[in-house]
Structures are given as structure tokens and as C-alpha cells.
Amino acid sequence: MKQLHLDKYISIIDACPVLLHLPMKYQRHDMHQAFKREFASLSTWRSRAVVIAASAAAGLIVVGFTQLAESAFDVFARWIAPHWWLTLLWMPLACAVIVWCVRRFAPGTAGSGIPNVMASLDPAMPVGERSRFVSIRLSLYKAVLTAAGLLGGLSLGREGPSVQIAAGVMLAARRILPAHAAINSRGLLIAGGSAGIAAAFNTPLAGVMFAIEELARSPEQRNSGVIVAGIVLAGLIAVSINGNSTHFGVIHPGPIGAALLWPGLLVTLVSGAVGGLFARLLLASLANKPIDFAGRMRRRYPVRFAALCGAGVAVVGIVTHGTVFGSSNNSTLMLLDGGAASSQSFAFFKFIATWLTVWSGIPGGIFAPSLAIGAGLGDNIAALTHYPFVPALIALGMVGFLAAVTQAPLTSFIIVMEMVDGHAMVLSLMACAVIAGTISRVLSPPLYGALAQQQLDTVRPTSSTGDTEPGTGQPH
């Protein structure tokens, strides 16, 4: 009987040749050399210390930027927004001045910031051109100009800019790494950009997923541990300062069952389609070679065009009693709590205000505005279908629209789940993100990837200098 059992196990092993025929590099694995490489090398420990310290600095800087941005918008909400006539004067002026400053001092700060980091990570980026898109200098300008945009009341978020700010801080650490460090500029940019997401949203897990889904593309296995550690540390610093609380509190989605299927599917389809069209609209508006009159005017008279966009946002804000100003986080929170942002047209007006803000060319992100638009869509469909548990549809709208705009469904799902403590809706949120992202891919190319390519197209090809990243053979 024992012989039969032995024969059974032998047959199983014979059926799995991968267990018997390991690649030669694994058969010759030297544990002593591996131990020395991982634990006995001062250069390795110094590299790790630099990355961890830079990640902590990036987390602190993003937290400081968050407080600056929120304080700037508080000033606008308290002193400017209550006076409709003042918004009509202030917002065009603010938008025009910001765009003038961007074009005069820091062209690399325009827009979200995520495409800037993605362009810097592209292998086609010439060595000497990376500082045009990511640097410690641009991080400083990005923080100040984004806060100025919120002081102007424009419809933007601070999360995308946090990616560029943190990436610039991390990239600056390259100068103090050991000469032959295995961690290169690419790894620092990935760690920095993802640390920005983790610190901005108070969601370390979302930062790790953002690194995998949006920035890394081809993960660097050797250094993934220290990179992930840096991302998580930046998020934990934000959590320790801001408190371990969810961004939008804790939702009460009600029973998750068959009754949610029809309205939830409708929210998913609508948010996916509207989000895909929104991404397509932004790409058409920001094209390097516009074909329409408005696009040519934007290219020829950027400051005047920005003033017109600012005036448009002011008019939309007056019509909606100020609910579309800034990131609209308060409106999103009101919807999740069962209140009303302003009317059933909130999502439409927020869509217009965000498009005009992005079109103006000022620095600012679209994460928070996208969550607000998605929340408005969920609220609309709850009213249409008379579904009683409105927060569940609002959460689905948030994740669906964000996934459609960014075409990063896993990152979007984790961000929303952590921001609303929606663990009871894990499967629903995940399914919504995947389906909405798929619908968006039919309607539009990836927004951030396409914008990054537009930025790469502005870089003149230069001859290779022969410089390489230590230990990689890739340009640094």
C-alpha cells in the first residue's frame, strides 16, 4: 500500500517537469553571495536609506501642499465666492495671470502632472530633456500655481499635481545615491509619482497600484521592494498627520443584492460612456495641432483664451451657486451623506467647469473633479430608478467615471474603496471599474498616455550622449 502511494507521488512529480528542470540560473543560486548583496553591502543600504528618506520628504511636502491648496480655496470660498460680481472679475484675472506665469516661468507645470511624469519615464525621452517635465524646481512652481488655481476658484484637483511634485522631490535624490546604485532615475520617478497619489488620497495601497498600473508598465523586480516601501511610507506619513480617517467618511450602501443589479449596471454603463467622452473631449481640446477656431485661438492667444475660460467657469459657478468651484469635495460629501449638491444638473455643470479649467492650460488635476462628476451621475440615476440606497449608486458612479477617464480601473477601484470605506461593496466597485474602463477604451485612447505622447512630440530628438543609468545600461 505504501508503494502505491509512493508511485502516485512520483507520477505527479514526473508530470511537472518545471519542478525537476529549474533554469540554470536558479540551480546555481549562491545564498552566500545573495546574502552579501542584500545585507552586507554598504552601498545597498545607503541606496535604501536615500530612497526611504526621499519618500518621507515627498510625503511631507505633499501634505504641506495639500494644506496650502485647501487654505487657498478656503480664502476663495470665504471672500470671493459669496459675491457673484466679484467672481466675474476675479476668476478670469486669476486664470490669465496663472497661464502667463506658466508660459513665462515653468511651461512644464501645465496640466495634471501625471502625463509629465509618464513622459519622463518614456525610453524615448532624451537625457537632457527630463528636467523640462520633472524637477525639484518644477515641483515648487507646481505647488504654488496649483494653489493659485484653487485661490481663483477654478474646477481642479490637487491629486495629479501631487504626483509631479513628489516625483520631482524623489528625482532630486538621484544626486546623492551611490555611484553604482541599482536604483535608477526610473525607479525614483515611479516611487515619487506613486508616493504622491498615496499621500494625496491617504491611501497607500492605491499608490502601490498606481505604480503598477500607470507608471511602471515594466516592473523592475530587483528594486520593487524598496520602491514599494517608499510609496507606503509616504502614504503612512500622510495618514499619521491627517489622521487615519477616510476622505469621504463611511458610506452606508444598504443591502448589496439583486435589487442593486439593474441600477448599478445603468450607472456603470453611463459613467463609462460619459467618462470616455470626457477623456476624448480633453484630448481634442489639448491637441498640439488644433484644427478648429477655438483651438487656434488658444494656441495664438493663450493668456486671453485662459481669461475667457475663467469667465466661463465663473458663469457656471454662479448658475450652480458655487457648487462647481474648486474640487467640489464638499458637494461629493453632501451627496454621499444623502444631501443634494444643488440640482440634478450638477454633474453636467461640473463636467463643463472642469473641461473649461483644463482647456485654459493652468496646472491642476482631474481626479477630484472626476469623482464629483461621477457622484452626480450616480445621484441622477438613483433619482431616475428610485433606488432607495443612494450612496451605493454614488460610489459606483465615482469609481466608474474615474476609471473611464483614467483607464486605470484597479487604481480607481482602490482609491474609491479606501476613500469611502466601501469594503462591503468590493466586488461591485471592482466590476464597475473594469466595465467602465472597457467602455472608455472603445471611445477614447488612454488620456494620460496620449497627453504624455503629445509632450514627447514637443521634444526635439537629440543625439545620444552615451550616458547610462548605473547597473542598467539605460539612459539616465
Tab-separated table of C-alpha atoms in Angstrom:
chain	number	residue	atom	x	y	z
A	1	MET	CA	0.000	0.000	0.000
A	2	LYS	CA	2.846	2.364	0.832
A	3	GLN	CA	4.426	1.556	-2.528
A	4	LEU	CA	1.219	2.585	-4.309
A	5	HIS	CA	1.209	5.949	-2.551
A	6	LEU	CA	4.875	6.457	-3.430
A	7	ASP	CA	4.203	5.658	-7.059
A	8	LYS	CA	1.349	8.169	-7.028
A	9	TYR	CA	3.597	10.967	-5.800
A	10	ILE	CA	6.348	10.053	-8.260
A	11	SER	CA	3.878	10.219	-11.137
A	12	ILE	CA	2.726	13.670	-10.020
A	13	ILE	CA	6.304	14.944	-9.904
A	14	ASP	CA	7.066	13.428	-13.302
A	15	ALA	CA	4.057	15.298	-14.692
A	16	CYS	CA	5.559	18.616	-13.524
A	17	PRO	CA	8.907	18.871	-15.318
A	18	VAL	CA	9.238	22.511	-14.248
A	19	LEU	CA	9.930	21.223	-10.726
A	20	LEU	CA	12.702	18.939	-11.943
A	21	HIS	CA	14.264	21.183	-14.567
A	22	LEU	CA	14.820	24.565	-12.994
A	23	PRO	CA	16.558	27.192	-15.109
A	24	MET	CA	20.324	27.064	-14.747
A	25	LYS	CA	20.446	30.487	-13.049
A	26	TYR	CA	18.276	29.159	-10.193
A	27	GLN	CA	20.167	25.879	-9.877
A	28	ARG	CA	23.374	27.871	-9.349
A	29	HIS	CA	21.889	30.281	-6.836
A	30	ASP	CA	24.587	31.171	-4.327
A	31	MET	CA	22.957	32.007	-0.986
A	32	HIS	CA	26.202	33.423	0.415
A	33	GLN	CA	26.566	35.888	-2.455
A	34	ALA	CA	22.875	36.738	-2.278
A	35	PHE	CA	23.182	37.486	1.440
A	36	LYS	CA	26.195	39.735	0.844
A	37	ARG	CA	24.407	41.546	-1.965
A	38	GLU	CA	21.220	42.175	0.025
A	39	PHE	CA	22.516	42.694	3.572
A	40	ALA	CA	26.299	43.132	3.672
A	41	SER	CA	26.714	45.866	1.069
A	42	LEU	CA	27.031	49.387	2.439
A	43	SER	CA	26.156	50.766	-0.988
A	44	THR	CA	22.874	48.851	-0.996
A	45	TRP	CA	21.940	50.093	2.478
A	46	ARG	CA	22.871	53.652	1.536
A	47	SER	CA	20.657	53.452	-1.566
A	48	ARG	CA	17.768	52.161	0.520
A	49	ALA	CA	18.268	54.895	3.104
A	50	VAL	CA	18.256	57.579	0.395
A	51	VAL	CA	15.030	56.240	-1.147
A	52	ILE	CA	13.271	55.961	2.229
A	53	ALA	CA	14.392	59.439	3.311
A	54	ALA	CA	13.346	60.943	-0.023
A	55	SER	CA	9.970	59.174	0.207
A	56	ALA	CA	9.429	60.618	3.668
A	57	ALA	CA	10.330	64.075	2.374
A	58	ALA	CA	7.966	63.642	-0.583
A	59	GLY	CA	5.147	62.620	1.752
A	60	LEU	CA	5.722	65.631	3.988
A	61	ILE	CA	5.877	68.012	1.040
A	62	VAL	CA	2.634	66.641	-0.429
A	63	VAL	CA	0.941	67.037	2.967
A	64	GLY	CA	2.176	70.638	3.096
A	65	PHE	CA	0.977	71.214	-0.457
A	66	THR	CA	-2.422	69.769	0.467
A	67	GLN	CA	-2.767	72.210	3.364
A	68	LEU	CA	-1.651	75.114	1.159
A	69	ALA	CA	-4.171	74.199	-1.556
A	70	GLU	CA	-7.054	73.771	0.869
A	71	SER	CA	-6.231	77.051	2.606
A	72	ALA	CA	-6.151	78.825	-0.758
A	73	PHE	CA	-9.597	77.536	-1.688
A	74	ASP	CA	-10.939	78.423	1.764
A	75	VAL	CA	-9.922	82.036	1.119
A	76	PHE	CA	-11.774	81.992	-2.207
A	77	ALA	CA	-14.879	80.338	-0.723
A	78	ARG	CA	-14.980	82.818	2.170
A	79	TRP	CA	-14.181	86.112	0.470
A	80	ILE	CA	-14.788	85.781	-3.272
A	81	ALA	CA	-17.477	83.195	-3.971
A	82	PRO	CA	-20.280	84.892	-1.977
A	83	HIS	CA	-20.137	87.894	-4.343
A	84	TRP	CA	-21.201	86.912	-7.861
A	85	TRP	CA	-19.912	90.126	-9.419
A	86	LEU	CA	-16.507	89.616	-7.820
A	87	THR	CA	-16.165	86.089	-9.247
A	88	LEU	CA	-16.780	87.507	-12.740
A	89	LEU	CA	-13.785	89.804	-12.250
A	90	TRP	CA	-11.518	87.644	-10.124
A	91	MET	CA	-11.657	84.297	-11.929
A	92	PRO	CA	-10.738	85.494	-15.450
A	93	LEU	CA	-7.940	87.606	-13.990
A	94	ALA	CA	-6.606	84.721	-11.879
A	95	CYS	CA	-6.751	82.280	-14.783
A	96	ALA	CA	-4.952	84.684	-17.143
A	97	VAL	CA	-2.210	85.503	-14.618
A	98	ILE	CA	-1.593	81.822	-13.847
A	99	VAL	CA	-1.289	80.893	-17.530
A	100	TRP	CA	1.053	83.828	-18.108
A	101	CYS	CA	3.242	82.641	-15.219
A	102	VAL	CA	3.211	79.077	-16.522
A	103	ARG	CA	4.321	80.114	-20.002
A	104	ARG	CA	6.865	82.621	-18.717
A	105	PHE	CA	8.498	80.658	-15.901
A	106	ALA	CA	7.506	76.990	-15.897
A	107	PRO	CA	5.874	75.556	-19.040
A	108	GLY	CA	6.381	72.044	-17.650
A	109	THR	CA	3.814	72.642	-14.892
A	110	ALA	CA	0.773	72.956	-17.175
A	111	GLY	CA	-1.967	70.386	-16.807
A	112	SER	CA	-2.366	67.494	-14.429
A	113	GLY	CA	1.243	66.470	-13.843
A	114	ILE	CA	0.733	62.757	-14.415
A	115	PRO	CA	1.450	62.946	-18.176
A	116	ASN	CA	4.622	64.893	-17.336
A	117	VAL	CA	5.888	62.037	-15.190
A	118	MET	CA	4.860	59.439	-17.767
A	119	ALA	CA	6.710	61.355	-20.495
A	120	SER	CA	9.817	61.455	-18.290
A	121	LEU	CA	9.609	57.678	-17.878
A	122	ASP	CA	9.408	57.044	-21.605
A	123	PRO	CA	12.585	55.482	-23.089
A	124	ALA	CA	12.336	57.973	-25.957
A	125	MET	CA	12.890	60.900	-23.578
A	126	PRO	CA	16.339	62.401	-24.283
A	127	VAL	CA	18.663	62.537	-21.284
A	128	GLY	CA	18.891	66.314	-21.105
A	129	GLU	CA	15.186	66.976	-21.555
A	130	ARG	CA	13.792	65.255	-18.450
A	131	SER	CA	14.069	68.417	-16.354
A	132	ARG	CA	11.516	70.058	-18.662
A	133	PHE	CA	8.853	67.819	-17.131
A	134	VAL	CA	10.051	66.743	-13.684
A	135	SER	CA	12.440	68.537	-11.337
A	136	ILE	CA	12.558	69.997	-7.848
A	137	ARG	CA	12.197	73.475	-9.387
A	138	LEU	CA	9.037	72.452	-11.251
A	139	SER	CA	7.696	70.872	-8.058
A	140	LEU	CA	7.897	74.227	-6.317
A	141	TYR	CA	6.181	76.058	-9.180
A	142	LYS	CA	3.556	73.310	-9.453
A	143	ALA	CA	2.608	73.627	-5.800
A	144	VAL	CA	2.333	77.414	-5.899
A	145	LEU	CA	0.483	77.643	-9.226
A	146	THR	CA	-1.981	74.852	-8.400
A	147	ALA	CA	-2.771	76.549	-5.103
A	148	ALA	CA	-3.226	79.776	-7.063
A	149	GLY	CA	-5.747	77.983	-9.286
A	150	LEU	CA	-7.761	76.991	-6.217
A	151	LEU	CA	-7.440	80.533	-4.900
A	152	GLY	CA	-9.009	81.500	-8.209
A	153	GLY	CA	-11.882	79.053	-7.596
A	154	LEU	CA	-11.259	77.014	-10.767
A	155	SER	CA	-12.537	73.448	-11.089
A	156	LEU	CA	-9.432	71.379	-10.436
A	157	GLY	CA	-7.930	68.855	-8.058
A	158	ARG	CA	-4.614	68.652	-6.250
A	159	GLU	CA	-4.010	64.881	-6.626
A	160	GLY	CA	-2.498	64.893	-10.131
A	161	PRO	CA	-0.156	67.769	-9.264
A	162	SER	CA	0.895	65.817	-6.151
A	163	VAL	CA	2.261	63.131	-8.490
A	164	GLN	CA	4.535	65.574	-10.316
A	165	ILE	CA	5.563	67.321	-7.093
A	166	ALA	CA	6.560	64.098	-5.324
A	167	ALA	CA	8.305	62.757	-8.440
A	168	GLY	CA	10.438	65.893	-8.602
A	169	VAL	CA	11.428	65.506	-4.948
A	170	MET	CA	12.364	61.859	-5.447
A	171	LEU	CA	14.301	62.522	-8.649
A	172	ALA	CA	16.415	65.104	-6.824
A	173	ALA	CA	17.628	62.277	-4.567
A	174	ARG	CA	19.437	60.776	-7.562
A	175	ARG	CA	22.351	63.113	-6.891
A	176	ILE	CA	23.137	61.568	-3.501
A	177	LEU	CA	22.786	57.913	-4.465
A	178	PRO	CA	25.990	55.854	-4.628
A	179	ALA	CA	27.791	55.901	-7.961
A	180	HIS	CA	26.818	52.341	-8.894
A	181	ALA	CA	23.429	52.152	-7.202
A	182	ALA	CA	20.999	49.625	-8.669
A	183	ILE	CA	18.139	52.099	-8.205
A	184	ASN	CA	17.962	54.413	-11.203
A	185	SER	CA	16.041	57.528	-12.137
A	186	ARG	CA	13.175	55.466	-13.499
A	187	GLY	CA	12.687	53.760	-10.156
A	188	LEU	CA	12.813	57.084	-8.329
A	189	LEU	CA	10.221	58.611	-10.663
A	190	ILE	CA	7.887	55.643	-10.197
A	191	ALA	CA	8.310	55.767	-6.431
A	192	GLY	CA	7.827	59.534	-6.313
A	193	GLY	CA	4.776	59.700	-8.553
A	194	SER	CA	3.057	56.876	-6.714
A	195	ALA	CA	4.002	58.324	-3.340
A	196	GLY	CA	2.202	61.481	-4.444
A	197	ILE	CA	-1.018	59.513	-5.002
A	198	ALA	CA	-0.623	57.687	-1.690
A	199	ALA	CA	-0.084	60.896	0.275
A	200	ALA	CA	-2.718	62.952	-1.565
A	201	PHE	CA	-5.516	60.437	-1.026
A	202	ASN	CA	-4.344	58.989	2.323
A	203	THR	CA	-4.393	55.635	0.507
A	204	PRO	CA	-1.033	53.790	0.494
A	205	LEU	CA	-2.465	50.764	-1.303
A	206	ALA	CA	-3.760	52.958	-4.133
A	207	GLY	CA	-0.258	54.402	-4.508
A	208	VAL	CA	1.230	50.943	-4.976
A	209	MET	CA	-1.429	50.015	-7.543
A	210	PHE	CA	-0.880	53.315	-9.390
A	211	ALA	CA	2.816	52.454	-9.674
A	212	ILE	CA	1.981	49.097	-11.221
A	213	GLU	CA	-0.922	50.120	-13.437
A	214	GLU	CA	0.021	53.566	-14.728
A	215	LEU	CA	3.704	54.335	-14.243
A	216	ALA	CA	5.810	51.176	-14.110
A	217	ARG	CA	4.399	49.258	-17.082
A	218	SER	CA	7.513	47.034	-16.955
A	219	PRO	CA	8.219	46.491	-13.232
A	220	GLU	CA	11.817	46.456	-12.054
A	221	GLN	CA	11.870	43.274	-10.000
A	222	ARG	CA	15.190	43.841	-8.295
A	223	ASN	CA	14.211	47.140	-6.661
A	224	SER	CA	10.465	46.683	-6.338
A	225	GLY	CA	10.686	46.070	-2.572
A	226	VAL	CA	12.365	49.346	-1.667
A	227	ILE	CA	10.200	51.271	-4.164
A	228	VAL	CA	7.003	49.873	-2.640
A	229	ALA	CA	8.357	50.594	0.842
A	230	GLY	CA	8.929	54.225	-0.135
A	231	ILE	CA	5.406	54.557	-1.566
A	232	VAL	CA	3.812	53.080	1.540
A	233	LEU	CA	5.945	55.269	3.821
A	234	ALA	CA	4.776	58.435	2.047
A	235	GLY	CA	1.184	57.314	2.478
A	236	LEU	CA	1.692	56.476	6.132
A	237	ILE	CA	3.196	59.899	6.778
A	238	ALA	CA	0.073	61.489	5.307
A	239	VAL	CA	-2.120	59.202	7.414
A	240	SER	CA	-0.181	59.995	10.588
A	241	ILE	CA	-0.529	63.765	10.023
A	242	ASN	CA	-4.058	63.890	8.629
A	243	GLY	CA	-5.434	61.065	10.731
A	244	ASN	CA	-6.439	57.543	9.765
A	245	SER	CA	-9.838	58.620	8.502
A	246	THR	CA	-11.425	58.078	5.126
A	247	HIS	CA	-11.616	61.060	2.782
A	248	PHE	CA	-15.403	60.974	2.410
A	249	GLY	CA	-16.294	59.268	5.684
A	250	VAL	CA	-18.053	55.908	5.830
A	251	ILE	CA	-20.910	55.258	3.420
A	252	HIS	CA	-23.956	53.141	4.216
A	253	PRO	CA	-24.689	51.380	0.924
A	254	GLY	CA	-27.588	49.295	2.179
A	255	PRO	CA	-28.060	45.660	1.170
A	256	ILE	CA	-25.883	44.518	-1.715
A	257	GLY	CA	-28.090	42.132	-3.655
A	258	ALA	CA	-30.196	41.585	-6.754
A	259	ALA	CA	-32.007	44.906	-6.289
A	260	LEU	CA	-28.737	46.745	-6.974
A	261	LEU	CA	-28.062	44.897	-10.241
A	262	TRP	CA	-30.185	46.977	-12.667
A	263	PRO	CA	-29.461	50.482	-11.316
A	264	GLY	CA	-25.821	49.548	-10.690
A	265	LEU	CA	-25.404	48.332	-14.263
A	266	LEU	CA	-27.011	51.530	-15.566
A	267	VAL	CA	-24.604	53.663	-13.515
A	268	THR	CA	-21.682	51.623	-14.826
A	269	LEU	CA	-22.680	51.998	-18.475
A	270	VAL	CA	-23.472	55.708	-18.208
A	271	SER	CA	-20.341	56.618	-16.215
A	272	GLY	CA	-18.163	54.577	-18.580
A	273	ALA	CA	-19.607	56.242	-21.674
A	274	VAL	CA	-19.595	59.796	-20.266
A	275	GLY	CA	-16.089	59.331	-18.829
A	276	GLY	CA	-14.777	58.047	-22.166
A	277	LEU	CA	-16.306	61.002	-23.996
A	278	PHE	CA	-14.859	63.383	-21.410
A	279	ALA	CA	-11.379	61.955	-21.996
A	280	ARG	CA	-11.852	62.260	-25.752
A	281	LEU	CA	-13.003	65.871	-25.375
A	282	LEU	CA	-9.943	66.751	-23.312
A	283	LEU	CA	-7.603	65.178	-25.863
A	284	ALA	CA	-9.252	67.089	-28.705
A	285	SER	CA	-9.098	70.339	-26.730
A	286	LEU	CA	-5.424	69.942	-25.817
A	287	ALA	CA	-4.167	68.788	-29.223
A	288	ASN	CA	-0.796	70.173	-30.282
A	289	LYS	CA	-2.155	70.989	-33.752
A	290	PRO	CA	-5.746	72.200	-33.308
A	291	ILE	CA	-7.981	72.296	-36.362
A	292	ASP	CA	-10.876	74.393	-35.033
A	293	PHE	CA	-11.133	78.149	-34.466
A	294	ALA	CA	-11.131	77.913	-30.644
A	295	GLY	CA	-8.055	75.704	-30.659
A	296	ARG	CA	-6.164	78.067	-32.936
A	297	MET	CA	-7.141	80.989	-30.725
A	298	ARG	CA	-5.897	79.101	-27.668
A	299	ARG	CA	-2.586	78.481	-29.386
A	300	ARG	CA	-2.145	82.067	-30.642
A	301	TYR	CA	-3.519	83.997	-27.644
A	302	PRO	CA	-3.131	81.652	-24.661
A	303	VAL	CA	-3.482	84.279	-21.930
A	304	ARG	CA	-6.598	85.866	-23.423
A	305	PHE	CA	-8.091	82.433	-24.037
A	306	ALA	CA	-7.414	81.498	-20.401
A	307	ALA	CA	-9.286	84.611	-19.278
A	308	LEU	CA	-12.291	83.553	-21.363
A	309	CYS	CA	-12.184	80.070	-19.829
A	310	GLY	CA	-12.020	81.595	-16.345
A	311	ALA	CA	-15.050	83.742	-17.161
A	312	GLY	CA	-16.896	80.647	-18.356
A	313	VAL	CA	-16.169	78.799	-15.102
A	314	ALA	CA	-17.347	81.862	-13.160
A	315	VAL	CA	-20.682	81.906	-15.023
A	316	VAL	CA	-21.201	78.170	-14.424
A	317	GLY	CA	-20.338	78.669	-10.757
A	318	ILE	CA	-22.858	81.486	-10.389
A	319	VAL	CA	-25.582	79.357	-12.001
A	320	THR	CA	-24.857	76.444	-9.628
A	321	HIS	CA	-24.482	78.636	-6.511
A	322	GLY	CA	-20.782	77.812	-6.243
A	323	THR	CA	-21.005	74.012	-6.127
A	324	VAL	CA	-18.636	73.552	-9.103
A	325	PHE	CA	-15.872	75.766	-7.698
A	326	GLY	CA	-12.633	74.040	-6.678
A	327	SER	CA	-12.544	70.266	-6.356
A	328	SER	CA	-16.225	70.078	-5.240
A	329	ASN	CA	-15.269	67.670	-2.467
A	330	ASN	CA	-17.926	69.220	-0.234
A	331	SER	CA	-20.600	68.609	-2.856
A	332	THR	CA	-19.478	64.992	-3.223
A	333	LEU	CA	-19.579	64.540	0.528
A	334	MET	CA	-23.077	66.032	0.694
A	335	LEU	CA	-24.281	63.587	-1.946
A	336	LEU	CA	-22.797	60.626	-0.088
A	337	ASP	CA	-24.457	61.827	3.107
A	338	GLY	CA	-27.841	61.914	1.392
A	339	GLY	CA	-27.974	65.615	0.670
A	340	ALA	CA	-28.232	67.436	-2.634
A	341	ALA	CA	-25.286	69.190	-4.279
A	342	SER	CA	-27.542	71.763	-5.956
A	343	SER	CA	-29.735	70.080	-8.538
A	344	GLN	CA	-29.886	67.118	-10.889
A	345	SER	CA	-27.760	69.148	-13.305
A	346	PHE	CA	-24.721	69.195	-11.001
A	347	ALA	CA	-22.838	66.504	-12.953
A	348	PHE	CA	-23.385	68.342	-16.253
A	349	PHE	CA	-22.215	71.708	-14.915
A	350	LYS	CA	-19.210	70.175	-13.146
A	351	PHE	CA	-18.308	68.473	-16.424
A	352	ILE	CA	-18.361	71.851	-18.229
A	353	ALA	CA	-16.457	73.700	-15.481
A	354	THR	CA	-13.718	71.047	-15.359
A	355	TRP	CA	-13.376	70.965	-19.142
A	356	LEU	CA	-13.006	74.764	-19.308
A	357	THR	CA	-10.453	74.703	-16.483
A	358	VAL	CA	-8.322	72.041	-18.176
A	359	TRP	CA	-8.677	73.775	-21.545
A	360	SER	CA	-7.342	77.027	-20.101
A	361	GLY	CA	-3.918	75.424	-19.599
A	362	ILE	CA	-3.462	76.076	-15.879
A	363	PRO	CA	-1.821	73.498	-13.574
A	364	GLY	CA	-4.415	71.268	-11.936
A	365	GLY	CA	-5.646	67.711	-11.733
A	366	ILE	CA	-8.888	65.999	-12.681
A	367	PHE	CA	-9.082	63.221	-10.079
A	368	ALA	CA	-11.269	65.054	-7.554
A	369	PRO	CA	-13.474	66.717	-10.205
A	370	SER	CA	-13.942	63.300	-11.837
A	371	LEU	CA	-15.099	61.850	-8.525
A	372	ALA	CA	-17.565	64.729	-8.182
A	373	ILE	CA	-18.938	64.237	-11.700
A	374	GLY	CA	-19.298	60.508	-11.083
A	375	ALA	CA	-21.075	61.166	-7.794
A	376	GLY	CA	-23.507	63.459	-9.597
A	377	LEU	CA	-24.204	60.810	-12.243
A	378	GLY	CA	-24.862	58.213	-9.546
A	379	ASP	CA	-27.258	60.574	-7.801
A	380	ASN	CA	-29.084	61.242	-11.087
A	381	ILE	CA	-29.578	57.555	-11.783
A	382	ALA	CA	-30.726	56.929	-8.209
A	383	ALA	CA	-33.452	59.519	-8.787
A	384	LEU	CA	-34.296	58.032	-12.193
A	385	THR	CA	-34.601	54.446	-10.932
A	386	HIS	CA	-35.987	55.346	-7.485
A	387	TYR	CA	-33.338	53.165	-5.872
A	388	PRO	CA	-33.588	53.835	-2.118
A	389	PHE	CA	-29.926	53.331	-1.162
A	390	VAL	CA	-28.453	56.302	-2.994
A	391	PRO	CA	-24.869	56.194	-1.563
A	392	ALA	CA	-24.270	52.822	-3.235
A	393	LEU	CA	-25.007	54.252	-6.697
A	394	ILE	CA	-22.985	57.376	-5.951
A	395	ALA	CA	-19.948	55.262	-5.054
A	396	LEU	CA	-20.383	53.248	-8.253
A	397	GLY	CA	-20.640	56.464	-10.256
A	398	MET	CA	-17.441	57.764	-8.694
A	399	VAL	CA	-15.415	54.659	-9.469
A	400	GLY	CA	-16.965	54.229	-12.921
A	401	PHE	CA	-16.288	57.768	-14.119
A	402	LEU	CA	-12.766	57.877	-12.656
A	403	ALA	CA	-11.913	54.501	-14.212
A	404	ALA	CA	-13.281	55.662	-17.570
A	405	VAL	CA	-11.337	58.923	-17.587
A	406	THR	CA	-8.023	57.472	-16.412
A	407	GLN	CA	-8.450	53.966	-17.886
A	408	ALA	CA	-6.807	52.699	-14.701
A	409	PRO	CA	-9.619	50.559	-13.248
A	410	LEU	CA	-7.716	48.907	-10.417
A	411	THR	CA	-6.270	52.177	-9.136
A	412	SER	CA	-9.698	53.834	-9.389
A	413	PHE	CA	-11.411	50.995	-7.564
A	414	ILE	CA	-8.910	51.034	-4.695
A	415	ILE	CA	-8.987	54.838	-4.388
A	416	VAL	CA	-12.761	54.972	-4.095
A	417	MET	CA	-12.960	51.937	-1.834
A	418	GLU	CA	-10.469	53.460	0.601
A	419	MET	CA	-11.936	56.958	0.394
A	420	VAL	CA	-15.469	55.850	1.347
A	421	ASP	CA	-14.558	52.758	3.389
A	422	GLY	CA	-16.580	50.767	0.887
A	423	HIS	CA	-15.314	47.286	1.753
A	424	ALA	CA	-18.884	45.966	1.723
A	425	MET	CA	-19.023	46.880	-1.988
A	426	VAL	CA	-15.654	45.446	-3.038
A	427	LEU	CA	-16.939	43.188	-5.817
A	428	SER	CA	-19.477	45.745	-7.071
A	429	LEU	CA	-16.898	48.534	-7.214
A	430	MET	CA	-14.345	46.311	-8.926
A	431	ALA	CA	-16.813	45.110	-11.558
A	432	CYS	CA	-17.956	48.691	-12.202
A	433	ALA	CA	-14.369	49.914	-12.651
A	434	VAL	CA	-13.451	47.135	-15.087
A	435	ILE	CA	-16.599	47.506	-17.224
A	436	ALA	CA	-16.466	51.319	-17.290
A	437	GLY	CA	-12.782	51.236	-18.203
A	438	THR	CA	-13.506	48.811	-21.050
A	439	ILE	CA	-16.270	51.056	-22.432
A	440	SER	CA	-13.916	54.044	-22.267
A	441	ARG	CA	-11.233	52.222	-24.255
A	442	VAL	CA	-13.700	51.914	-27.126
A	443	LEU	CA	-14.432	55.646	-27.086
A	444	SER	CA	-11.022	57.167	-26.395
A	445	PRO	CA	-7.326	56.350	-26.253
A	446	PRO	CA	-5.814	56.409	-22.745
A	447	LEU	CA	-5.927	60.031	-21.616
A	448	TYR	CA	-2.666	60.237	-19.706
A	449	GLY	CA	-0.746	58.136	-22.211
A	450	ALA	CA	-1.937	60.271	-25.123
A	451	LEU	CA	-1.109	63.518	-23.292
A	452	ALA	CA	2.323	62.147	-22.422
A	453	GLN	CA	2.891	61.363	-26.097
A	454	GLN	CA	1.888	64.922	-27.005
A	455	GLN	CA	4.554	66.178	-24.633
A	456	LEU	CA	7.120	63.809	-26.107
A	457	ASP	CA	6.288	65.161	-29.564
A	458	THR	CA	7.379	68.624	-28.424
A	459	VAL	CA	10.853	67.379	-27.514
A	460	ARG	CA	13.319	67.692	-30.348
A	461	PRO	CA	15.254	64.478	-30.998
A	462	THR	CA	18.804	64.750	-29.771
A	463	SER	CA	21.773	62.528	-30.310
A	464	SER	CA	22.561	60.089	-27.558
A	465	THR	CA	25.208	61.211	-25.131
A	466	GLY	CA	26.142	57.706	-24.204
A	467	ASP	CA	25.276	58.318	-20.562
A	468	THR	CA	23.622	55.382	-18.886
A	469	GLU	CA	21.963	54.545	-15.628
A	470	PRO	CA	24.370	52.683	-13.324
A	471	GLY	CA	23.750	48.995	-13.493
A	472	THR	CA	21.065	49.168	-16.202
A	473	GLY	CA	22.616	50.259	-19.445
A	474	GLN	CA	19.638	52.621	-19.926
A	475	PRO	CA	19.887	56.386	-20.346
A	476	HIS	CA	19.618	58.206	-17.028
